[in-house]
CSV table of N, CA, C and O in Angstrom, one decimal:
chain,number,residue,atom,x,y,z
G,471,MET,N,1.6,-21.0,-90.8
G,471,MET,CA,0.8,-21.4,-89.6
G,471,MET,C,-0.7,-21.6,-90.1
G,471,MET,O,-1.2,-20.7,-90.8
G,472,THR,N,-1.3,-22.6,-89.6
G,472,THR,CA,-2.7,-22.8,-90.0
G,472,THR,C,-3.5,-22.6,-88.8
G,472,THR,O,-3.1,-22.6,-87.7
G,473,GLY,N,-4.8,-22.3,-89.0
G,473,GLY,CA,-5.7,-22.1,-87.9
G,473,GLY,C,-5.6,-20.7,-87.4
G,473,GLY,O,-5.0,-19.8,-88.0
G,474,SER,N,-6.3,-20.4,-86.3
G,474,SER,CA,-6.3,-19.0,-85.8
G,474,SER,C,-5.0,-18.7,-85.0
G,474,SER,O,-4.4,-19.6,-84.6
G,475,PRO,N,-4.7,-17.4,-84.9
G,475,PRO,CA,-3.4,-17.1,-84.3
G,475,PRO,C,-3.3,-17.6,-82.8
G,475,PRO,O,-2.2,-17.9,-82.3
G,476,GLY,N,-4.5,-17.7,-82.1
G,476,GLY,CA,-4.4,-18.1,-80.8
G,476,GLY,C,-4.3,-19.6,-80.6
G,476,GLY,O,-4.0,-20.1,-79.5
G,477,ARG,N,-4.4,-20.4,-81.7
G,477,ARG,CA,-4.3,-21.8,-81.6
G,477,ARG,C,-3.2,-22.3,-82.5
G,477,ARG,O,-3.2,-21.9,-83.7
G,478,ARG,N,-2.3,-23.1,-82.1
G,478,ARG,CA,-1.3,-23.7,-82.9
G,478,ARG,C,-1.7,-25.1,-83.4
G,478,ARG,O,-2.3,-25.8,-82.6
G,479,SER,N,-1.5,-25.4,-84.6
G,479,SER,CA,-1.8,-26.7,-85.1
G,479,SER,C,-0.7,-27.6,-84.6
G,479,SER,O,0.4,-27.2,-84.2
G,480,ALA,N,-1.0,-28.9,-84.7
G,480,ALA,CA,0.0,-29.9,-84.2
G,480,ALA,C,1.3,-29.9,-84.9
G,480,ALA,O,2.3,-30.3,-84.4
G,481,ASP,N,1.2,-29.5,-86.2
G,481,ASP,CA,2.5,-29.5,-87.0
G,481,ASP,C,3.2,-28.1,-86.9
G,481,ASP,O,4.2,-27.9,-87.7
G,482,THR,N,2.9,-27.2,-86.0
G,482,THR,CA,3.6,-26.0,-85.9
G,482,THR,C,4.9,-26.2,-85.2
G,482,THR,O,5.0,-26.7,-84.1
G,483,ALA,N,6.0,-25.8,-85.9
G,483,ALA,CA,7.3,-26.0,-85.4
G,483,ALA,C,7.6,-25.0,-84.3
G,483,ALA,O,7.1,-23.9,-84.3
G,484,PRO,N,8.3,-25.3,-83.2
G,484,PRO,CA,8.7,-24.4,-82.2
G,484,PRO,C,9.3,-23.1,-82.7
G,484,PRO,O,9.0,-22.1,-82.2
G,485,ALA,N,10.1,-23.2,-83.7
G,485,ALA,CA,10.8,-22.0,-84.2
G,485,ALA,C,9.7,-21.0,-84.8
G,485,ALA,O,9.8,-19.8,-84.6
G,486,GLU,N,8.7,-21.6,-85.5
G,486,GLU,CA,7.6,-20.8,-86.0
G,486,GLU,C,6.8,-20.1,-84.9
G,486,GLU,O,6.5,-19.0,-85.0
G,487,ALA,N,6.6,-20.9,-83.8
G,487,ALA,CA,5.8,-20.4,-82.7
G,487,ALA,C,6.6,-19.2,-82.0
G,487,ALA,O,6.1,-18.2,-81.7
G,488,GLN,N,7.9,-19.4,-81.9
G,488,GLN,CA,8.8,-18.4,-81.3
G,488,GLN,C,8.8,-17.1,-82.2
G,488,GLN,O,8.8,-16.0,-81.6
G,489,GLU,N,8.8,-17.3,-83.5
G,489,GLU,CA,8.7,-16.1,-84.3
G,489,GLU,C,7.4,-15.4,-84.2
G,489,GLU,O,7.3,-14.1,-84.2
G,490,PHE,N,6.3,-16.1,-84.1
G,490,PHE,CA,5.0,-15.5,-83.9
G,490,PHE,C,5.0,-14.8,-82.6
G,490,PHE,O,4.5,-13.6,-82.5
G,491,ILE,N,5.5,-15.3,-81.5
G,491,ILE,CA,5.6,-14.6,-80.2
G,491,ILE,C,6.5,-13.4,-80.3
G,491,ILE,O,6.1,-12.3,-79.8
G,492,ARG,N,7.6,-13.5,-81.0
G,492,ARG,CA,8.5,-12.3,-81.1
G,492,ARG,C,7.8,-11.2,-81.8
G,492,ARG,O,7.9,-10.0,-81.4
G,493,ARG,N,7.1,-11.5,-82.9
G,493,ARG,CA,6.4,-10.5,-83.7
G,493,ARG,C,5.3,-9.9,-82.8
G,493,ARG,O,5.0,-8.7,-82.9
G,494,GLY,N,4.6,-10.7,-82.1
G,494,GLY,CA,3.5,-10.2,-81.2
G,494,GLY,C,4.0,-9.2,-80.1
G,494,GLY,O,3.4,-8.2,-79.9
G,495,ARG,N,5.1,-9.6,-79.5
G,495,ARG,CA,5.7,-8.7,-78.5
G,495,ARG,C,6.2,-7.4,-79.1
G,495,ARG,O,6.0,-6.3,-78.5
G,496,ALA,N,6.8,-7.5,-80.3
G,496,ALA,CA,7.2,-6.2,-81.0
G,496,ALA,C,6.0,-5.3,-81.3
G,496,ALA,O,6.1,-4.1,-81.1
G,497,LEU,N,5.0,-5.9,-81.8
G,497,LEU,CA,3.8,-5.1,-82.1
G,497,LEU,C,3.2,-4.5,-80.8
G,497,LEU,O,2.8,-3.3,-80.8
G,498,ALA,N,3.2,-5.2,-79.7
G,498,ALA,CA,2.7,-4.7,-78.4
G,498,ALA,C,3.5,-3.6,-77.9
G,498,ALA,O,3.0,-2.5,-77.5
G,499,ALA,N,4.8,-3.7,-78.1
G,499,ALA,CA,5.8,-2.6,-77.7
G,499,ALA,C,5.6,-1.4,-78.5
G,499,ALA,O,5.6,-0.3,-78.0
G,500,GLU,N,5.4,-1.6,-79.8
G,500,GLU,CA,5.1,-0.4,-80.7
G,500,GLU,C,3.9,0.3,-80.3
G,500,GLU,O,3.8,1.5,-80.3
G,501,GLU,N,2.8,-0.5,-79.9
G,501,GLU,CA,1.6,0.2,-79.5
G,501,GLU,C,1.8,1.0,-78.3
G,501,GLU,O,1.3,2.2,-78.2
G,502,CYS,N,2.5,0.4,-77.3
G,502,CYS,CA,2.7,1.2,-76.1
G,502,CYS,C,3.5,2.5,-76.3
G,502,CYS,O,3.1,3.5,-75.9
G,503,GLU,N,4.5,2.3,-77.1
G,503,GLU,CA,5.3,3.5,-77.4
G,503,GLU,C,4.5,4.6,-78.2
G,503,GLU,O,4.6,5.8,-77.9
G,504,ALA,N,3.7,4.1,-79.1
G,504,ALA,CA,2.8,5.1,-79.9
G,504,ALA,C,1.9,5.8,-78.9
G,504,ALA,O,1.7,7.0,-79.1
G,505,LEU,N,1.2,5.1,-78.0
G,505,LEU,CA,0.3,5.8,-77.1
G,505,LEU,C,1.0,6.7,-76.2
G,505,LEU,O,0.4,7.9,-75.9
G,506,LEU,N,2.1,6.4,-75.7
G,506,LEU,CA,2.9,7.3,-74.8
G,506,LEU,C,3.4,8.5,-75.6
G,506,LEU,O,3.3,9.6,-75.1
G,507,LEU,N,3.8,8.3,-76.9
G,507,LEU,CA,4.3,9.4,-77.7
G,507,LEU,C,3.1,10.3,-78.0
G,507,LEU,O,3.3,11.6,-78.1
G,508,LEU,N,1.9,9.8,-78.2
G,508,LEU,CA,0.7,10.6,-78.5
G,508,LEU,C,0.5,11.4,-77.2
G,508,LEU,O,0.2,12.6,-77.3
G,509,GLY,N,0.6,10.8,-76.1
G,509,GLY,CA,0.4,11.6,-74.8
G,509,GLY,C,1.4,12.7,-74.7
G,509,GLY,O,1.1,13.8,-74.3
G,510,ASP,N,2.7,12.4,-75.1
G,510,ASP,CA,3.7,13.4,-75.0
G,510,ASP,C,3.4,14.6,-76.0
G,510,ASP,O,3.6,15.7,-75.6
G,511,LEU,N,2.9,14.3,-77.2
G,511,LEU,CA,2.5,15.3,-78.1
G,511,LEU,C,1.5,16.2,-77.5
G,511,LEU,O,1.6,17.4,-77.6
G,512,ILE,N,0.4,15.6,-77.0
G,512,ILE,CA,-0.6,16.4,-76.4
G,512,ILE,C,-0.1,17.2,-75.2
G,512,ILE,O,-0.4,18.4,-75.1
G,513,ASN,N,0.7,16.6,-74.4
G,513,ASN,CA,1.2,17.4,-73.2
G,513,ASN,C,2.1,18.6,-73.7
G,513,ASN,O,2.1,19.6,-73.0
G,514,HIS,N,2.8,18.4,-74.8
G,514,HIS,CA,3.6,19.5,-75.3
G,514,HIS,C,2.7,20.6,-75.9
G,514,HIS,O,2.9,21.8,-75.7
G,515,ASP,N,1.8,20.2,-76.8
G,515,ASP,CA,1.1,21.1,-77.6
G,515,ASP,C,-0.2,21.7,-76.9
G,515,ASP,O,-0.7,22.7,-77.3
G,516,PHE,N,-0.7,20.9,-76.0
G,516,PHE,CA,-2.0,21.3,-75.3
G,516,PHE,C,-1.7,21.4,-73.8
G,516,PHE,O,-2.6,21.1,-73.0
G,517,SER,N,-0.5,21.8,-73.4
G,517,SER,CA,-0.1,21.9,-72.0
G,517,SER,C,-1.2,22.8,-71.2
G,517,SER,O,-1.6,23.8,-71.6
G,518,GLY,N,-1.6,22.2,-70.1
G,518,GLY,CA,-2.5,22.9,-69.2
G,518,GLY,C,-4.0,22.7,-69.6
G,518,GLY,O,-4.8,23.2,-68.9
G,519,ARG,N,-4.2,22.1,-70.7
G,519,ARG,CA,-5.6,21.9,-71.1
G,519,ARG,C,-6.1,20.5,-70.7
G,519,ARG,O,-5.3,19.6,-70.4
G,520,ASN,N,-7.4,20.3,-70.7
G,520,ASN,CA,-7.9,19.0,-70.3
G,520,ASN,C,-9.0,18.6,-71.3
G,520,ASN,O,-9.3,19.3,-72.3
G,521,ALA,N,-9.6,17.4,-71.1
G,521,ALA,CA,-10.6,16.8,-72.0
G,521,ALA,C,-11.8,17.7,-72.2
G,521,ALA,O,-12.6,17.5,-73.2
G,522,ARG,N,-12.1,18.7,-71.4
G,522,ARG,CA,-13.2,19.6,-71.6
G,522,ARG,C,-12.9,20.8,-72.4
G,522,ARG,O,-13.8,21.5,-72.9
G,523,ASP,N,-11.6,21.0,-72.7
G,523,ASP,CA,-11.2,22.2,-73.5
G,523,ASP,C,-11.7,22.0,-74.9
G,523,ASP,O,-11.5,20.9,-75.5
G,524,PRO,N,-12.3,23.0,-75.5
G,524,PRO,CA,-12.8,22.9,-76.9
G,524,PRO,C,-11.7,22.4,-77.9
G,524,PRO,O,-12.0,21.6,-78.8
G,525,GLU,N,-10.5,23.0,-77.8
G,525,GLU,CA,-9.5,22.6,-78.8
G,525,GLU,C,-9.0,21.2,-78.6
G,525,GLU,O,-8.7,20.5,-79.5
G,526,PHE,N,-8.9,20.8,-77.3
G,526,PHE,CA,-8.6,19.4,-77.0
G,526,PHE,C,-9.6,18.4,-77.6
G,526,PHE,O,-9.3,17.4,-78.2
G,527,LYS,N,-10.9,18.8,-77.4
G,527,LYS,CA,-12.0,18.0,-78.0
G,527,LYS,C,-11.9,17.9,-79.5
G,527,LYS,O,-12.1,16.9,-80.1
G,528,GLU,N,-11.6,19.1,-80.1
G,528,GLU,CA,-11.5,19.1,-81.6
G,528,GLU,C,-10.4,18.2,-82.1
G,528,GLU,O,-10.5,17.5,-83.1
G,529,PHE,N,-9.2,18.3,-81.4
G,529,PHE,CA,-8.1,17.5,-81.8
G,529,PHE,C,-8.4,16.0,-81.7
G,529,PHE,O,-8.1,15.2,-82.5
G,530,ALA,N,-9.0,15.6,-80.5
G,530,ALA,CA,-9.4,14.2,-80.3
G,530,ALA,C,-10.3,13.7,-81.4
G,530,ALA,O,-10.1,12.7,-82.0
G,531,ALA,N,-11.3,14.5,-81.8
G,531,ALA,CA,-12.2,14.1,-82.8
G,531,ALA,C,-11.5,14.0,-84.2
G,531,ALA,O,-11.8,13.1,-85.0
G,532,ALA,N,-10.6,14.9,-84.4
G,532,ALA,CA,-9.9,14.9,-85.7
G,532,ALA,C,-9.0,13.7,-85.9
G,532,ALA,O,-8.8,13.2,-87.0
G,533,ILE,N,-8.5,13.1,-84.8
G,533,ILE,CA,-7.7,11.9,-84.9
G,533,ILE,C,-8.5,10.6,-84.6
G,533,ILE,O,-8.0,9.5,-84.5
G,534,GLY,N,-9.8,10.8,-84.4
G,534,GLY,CA,-10.7,9.6,-84.2
G,534,GLY,C,-10.7,9.1,-82.8
G,534,GLY,O,-10.9,7.9,-82.7
G,535,MET,N,-10.5,9.9,-81.8
G,535,MET,CA,-10.5,9.4,-80.4
G,535,MET,C,-11.5,10.3,-79.6
G,535,MET,O,-11.8,11.4,-80.0
G,536,THR,N,-11.9,9.7,-78.5
G,536,THR,CA,-12.7,10.5,-77.6
G,536,THR,C,-11.8,11.3,-76.7
G,536,THR,O,-10.6,10.9,-76.4
G,537,PRO,N,-12.2,12.5,-76.2
G,537,PRO,CA,-11.4,13.3,-75.3
G,537,PRO,C,-10.9,12.5,-74.1
G,537,PRO,O,-9.8,12.6,-73.6
G,538,ALA,N,-11.8,11.6,-73.6
G,538,ALA,CA,-11.5,10.9,-72.3
G,538,ALA,C,-10.3,9.9,-72.6
G,538,ALA,O,-9.4,9.8,-71.7
G,539,VAL,N,-10.3,9.2,-73.7
G,539,VAL,CA,-9.2,8.3,-74.0
G,539,VAL,C,-7.9,9.0,-74.2
G,539,VAL,O,-6.9,8.7,-73.7
G,540,LEU,N,-8.0,10.1,-75.0
G,540,LEU,CA,-6.8,10.9,-75.2
G,540,LEU,C,-6.3,11.5,-73.9
G,540,LEU,O,-5.1,11.6,-73.7
G,541,ALA,N,-7.2,11.9,-73.0
G,541,ALA,CA,-6.7,12.4,-71.7
G,541,ALA,C,-6.0,11.3,-70.9
G,541,ALA,O,-5.1,11.6,-70.2
G,542,ARG,N,-6.4,10.1,-71.0
G,542,ARG,CA,-5.7,9.0,-70.3
G,542,ARG,C,-4.3,8.9,-70.8
G,542,ARG,O,-3.4,8.7,-70.0
G,543,TYR,N,-4.1,8.9,-72.1
G,543,TYR,CA,-2.8,8.8,-72.7
G,543,TYR,C,-1.9,10.0,-72.2
G,543,TYR,O,-0.7,9.8,-71.9
G,544,THR,N,-2.5,11.2,-72.1
G,544,THR,CA,-1.7,12.3,-71.7
G,544,THR,C,-1.3,12.2,-70.2
G,544,THR,O,-0.2,12.5,-69.8
G,545,GLU,N,-2.2,11.7,-69.4
G,545,GLU,CA,-2.0,11.5,-68.0
G,545,GLU,C,-0.8,10.5,-67.7
G,545,GLU,O,0.1,10.7,-66.9
G,546,VAL,N,-0.9,9.4,-68.4
G,546,VAL,CA,0.1,8.3,-68.2
G,546,VAL,C,1.4,8.8,-68.7
G,546,VAL,O,2.5,8.7,-68.1
G,547,ALA,N,1.5,9.5,-69.9
G,547,ALA,CA,2.7,10.0,-70.5
G,547,ALA,C,3.3,11.1,-69.5
G,547,ALA,O,4.5,11.1,-69.4
G,548,ALA,N,2.5,11.9,-68.9
G,548,ALA,CA,3.0,12.9,-68.0
G,548,ALA,C,3.6,12.3,-66.7
G,548,ALA,O,4.6,12.7,-66.2
G,549,PHE,N,2.9,11.2,-66.3
G,549,PHE,CA,3.4,10.6,-65.0
G,549,PHE,C,4.7,9.8,-65.2
G,549,PHE,O,5.5,9.8,-64.3
G,550,PHE,N,4.9,9.2,-66.4
G,550,PHE,CA,6.1,8.5,-66.7
G,550,PHE,C,6.9,9.2,-67.8
G,550,PHE,O,6.7,9.1,-69.0
G,551,PRO,N,7.9,10.1,-67.3
G,551,PRO,CA,8.7,10.7,-68.3
G,551,PRO,C,9.5,9.6,-69.1
G,551,PRO,O,9.6,8.5,-68.7
G,552,PRO,N,9.9,9.9,-70.3
G,552,PRO,CA,10.5,8.9,-71.2
G,552,PRO,C,11.6,8.1,-70.5
G,552,PRO,O,11.6,6.9,-70.8
G,553,LYS,N,12.4,8.6,-69.7
G,553,LYS,CA,13.5,7.8,-69.1
G,553,LYS,C,13.0,6.9,-68.0
G,553,LYS,O,13.7,5.9,-67.7
G,554,SER,N,11.8,7.0,-67.6
G,554,SER,CA,11.2,6.1,-66.5
G,554,SER,C,10.3,5.1,-67.1
G,554,SER,O,9.7,4.3,-66.4
G,555,ARG,N,10.1,5.1,-68.4
G,555,ARG,CA,9.2,4.1,-69.1
G,555,ARG,C,9.9,2.8,-69.2
G,555,ARG,O,11.1,2.7,-69.4
G,556,ARG,N,9.1,1.7,-69.2
G,556,ARG,CA,9.6,0.4,-69.4
G,556,ARG,C,9.1,-0.1,-70.8
G,556,ARG,O,7.9,-0.5,-70.9
G,557,PRO,N,9.9,0.0,-71.8
G,557,PRO,CA,9.5,-0.4,-73.2
G,557,PRO,C,9.0,-1.8,-73.3
G,557,PRO,O,8.2,-2.1,-74.2
G,558,GLU,N,9.4,-2.7,-72.4
G,558,GLU,CA,9.0,-4.1,-72.6
G,558,GLU,C,7.6,-4.3,-71.9
G,558,GLU,O,7.0,-5.4,-72.1
G,559,MET,N,7.1,-3.3,-71.3
G,559,MET,CA,5.7,-3.4,-70.6
G,559,MET,C,4.7,-2.7,-71.4
G,559,MET,O,5.0,-1.7,-72.2
G,560,SER,N,3.4,-3.1,-71.3
G,560,SER,CA,2.3,-2.5,-72.0
G,560,SER,C,1.9,-1.2,-71.5
G,560,SER,O,2.3,-0.8,-70.4
G,561,PHE,N,1.1,-0.5,-72.3
G,561,PHE,CA,0.5,0.8,-71.9
G,561,PHE,C,-0.4,0.5,-70.6
G,561,PHE,O,-0.3,1.3,-69.7
G,562,SER,N,-1.1,-0.5,-70.7
G,562,SER,CA,-2.0,-0.9,-69.5
G,562,SER,C,-1.2,-1.1,-68.2
G,562,SER,O,-1.6,-0.7,-67.2
G,563,TRP,N,0.0,-1.7,-68.4
G,563,TRP,CA,0.8,-1.9,-67.2
G,563,TRP,C,1.2,-0.5,-66.6
G,563,TRP,O,1.2,-0.3,-65.4
G,564,HIS,N,1.7,0.4,-67.5
G,564,HIS,CA,2.0,1.8,-67.1
G,564,HIS,C,0.9,2.5,-66.4
G,564,HIS,O,1.0,3.1,-65.4
G,565,GLU,N,-0.3,2.3,-67.0
G,565,GLU,CA,-1.5,3.0,-66.5
G,565,GLU,C,-1.8,2.4,-65.1
G,565,GLU,O,-2.1,3.2,-64.1
G,566,LYS,N,-1.8,1.1,-64.9
G,566,LYS,CA,-2.1,0.5,-63.6
G,566,LYS,C,-1.1,0.8,-62.6
G,566,LYS,O,-1.4,1.1,-61.4
G,567,LEU,N,0.2,0.8,-63.0
G,567,LEU,CA,1.2,1.2,-62.0
G,567,LEU,C,1.1,2.7,-61.6
G,567,LEU,O,1.3,3.0,-60.4
G,568,MET,N,0.7,3.5,-62.5
G,568,MET,CA,0.5,4.9,-62.2
G,568,MET,C,-0.6,5.1,-61.1
G,568,MET,O,-0.4,5.8,-60.1
G,569,VAL,N,-1.7,4.3,-61.3
G,569,VAL,CA,-2.8,4.4,-60.3
G,569,VAL,C,-2.3,3.9,-59.0
G,569,VAL,O,-2.6,4.5,-57.9
G,570,LEU,N,-1.6,2.8,-58.9
G,570,LEU,CA,-1.1,2.3,-57.7
G,570,LEU,C,-0.1,3.2,-57.0
G,570,LEU,O,-0.2,3.5,-55.8
G,571,LEU,N,0.8,3.8,-57.8
G,571,LEU,CA,1.7,4.8,-57.2
G,571,LEU,C,1.0,6.0,-56.7
G,571,LEU,O,1.4,6.6,-55.6
G,572,LYS,N,0.0,6.5,-57.4
G,572,LYS,CA,-0.7,7.7,-56.9
G,572,LYS,C,-1.4,7.3,-55.6
G,572,LYS,O,-1.5,8.2,-54.7
G,573,GLN,N,-2.0,6.2,-55.6
G,573,GLN,CA,-2.7,5.8,-54.3
G,573,GLN,C,-1.7,5.7,-53.2
G,573,GLN,O,-2.1,6.0,-52.0
G,574,ALA,N,-0.5,5.3,-53.4
G,574,ALA,CA,0.5,5.2,-52.4
G,574,ALA,C,1.2,6.5,-52.1
G,574,ALA,O,2.1,6.6,-51.3
G,575,GLY,N,0.8,7.5,-52.9
G,575,GLY,CA,1.4,8.9,-52.7
G,575,GLY,C,2.8,9.0,-53.3
G,575,GLY,O,3.6,9.9,-52.9
G,576,GLU,N,3.2,8.1,-54.2
G,576,GLU,CA,4.5,8.1,-54.9
G,576,GLU,C,4.4,8.7,-56.3
G,576,GLU,O,3.3,8.8,-56.8
G,577,ARG,N,5.5,9.0,-56.8
G,577,ARG,CA,5.6,9.5,-58.2
G,577,ARG,C,6.9,9.1,-58.8
G,577,ARG,O,7.8,8.7,-58.1
G,578,THR,N,7.0,9.2,-60.1
G,578,THR,CA,8.2,8.8,-60.8
G,578,THR,C,9.1,10.1,-60.8
G,578,THR,O,8.7,11.1,-60.4
G,579,SER,N,10.3,9.9,-61.3
G,579,SER,CA,11.3,11.0,-61.3
G,579,SER,C,11.1,11.9,-62.4
G,579,SER,O,12.0,12.2,-63.2
G,580,GLY,N,9.9,12.5,-62.6
G,580,GLY,CA,9.7,13.5,-63.7
G,580,GLY,C,9.5,14.8,-63.1
G,580,GLY,O,9.7,15.1,-61.9
G,581,PRO,N,9.1,15.8,-64.0
G,581,PRO,CA,8.9,17.1,-63.5
G,581,PRO,C,7.8,17.2,-62.5
G,581,PRO,O,6.9,16.4,-62.6
G,582,ALA,N,7.8,18.2,-61.6
G,582,ALA,CA,6.8,18.3,-60.6
G,582,ALA,C,5.4,18.6,-61.3
G,582,ALA,O,5.4,19.3,-62.3
G,583,ARG,N,4.4,18.1,-60.7
G,583,ARG,CA,3.0,18.3,-61.3
G,583,ARG,C,2.3,19.3,-60.4
G,583,ARG,O,2.3,19.3,-59.3
C-alpha cells in the first residue's frame, strides 16, 4: 500500500483494503481486551483500593500510567464482568455504555458492587 494508512491510492486493490481493515479491527480488539484485562488485574490485586491509595499510585507509575487512567480501566472492568463484554466493541464503547447504564440505574450481570 502506498501513501498514509488513512488514504488509499487509486491502485489499491479491494482485497488489500479488506486485509488492512481486518488487521485494524484485530488490533483494536486486542487493545480493548488488554485494557479490560489490566482492569481485572487491578481489581483482583488491589481490591477495595482507589487512585488515591499509595500502592495503587506506585503501581500506576511503575507501568507508566496515571492513577486516574488506571482507575478508569478498573471501573469499566468491574462493571462488565468477562461474560458480559463485547469483544467486537472498543474500550471506549464499554466505558460510554457503562456511564449510560449507571445514569439509567442499570447494571450488568456481575457481582454486586
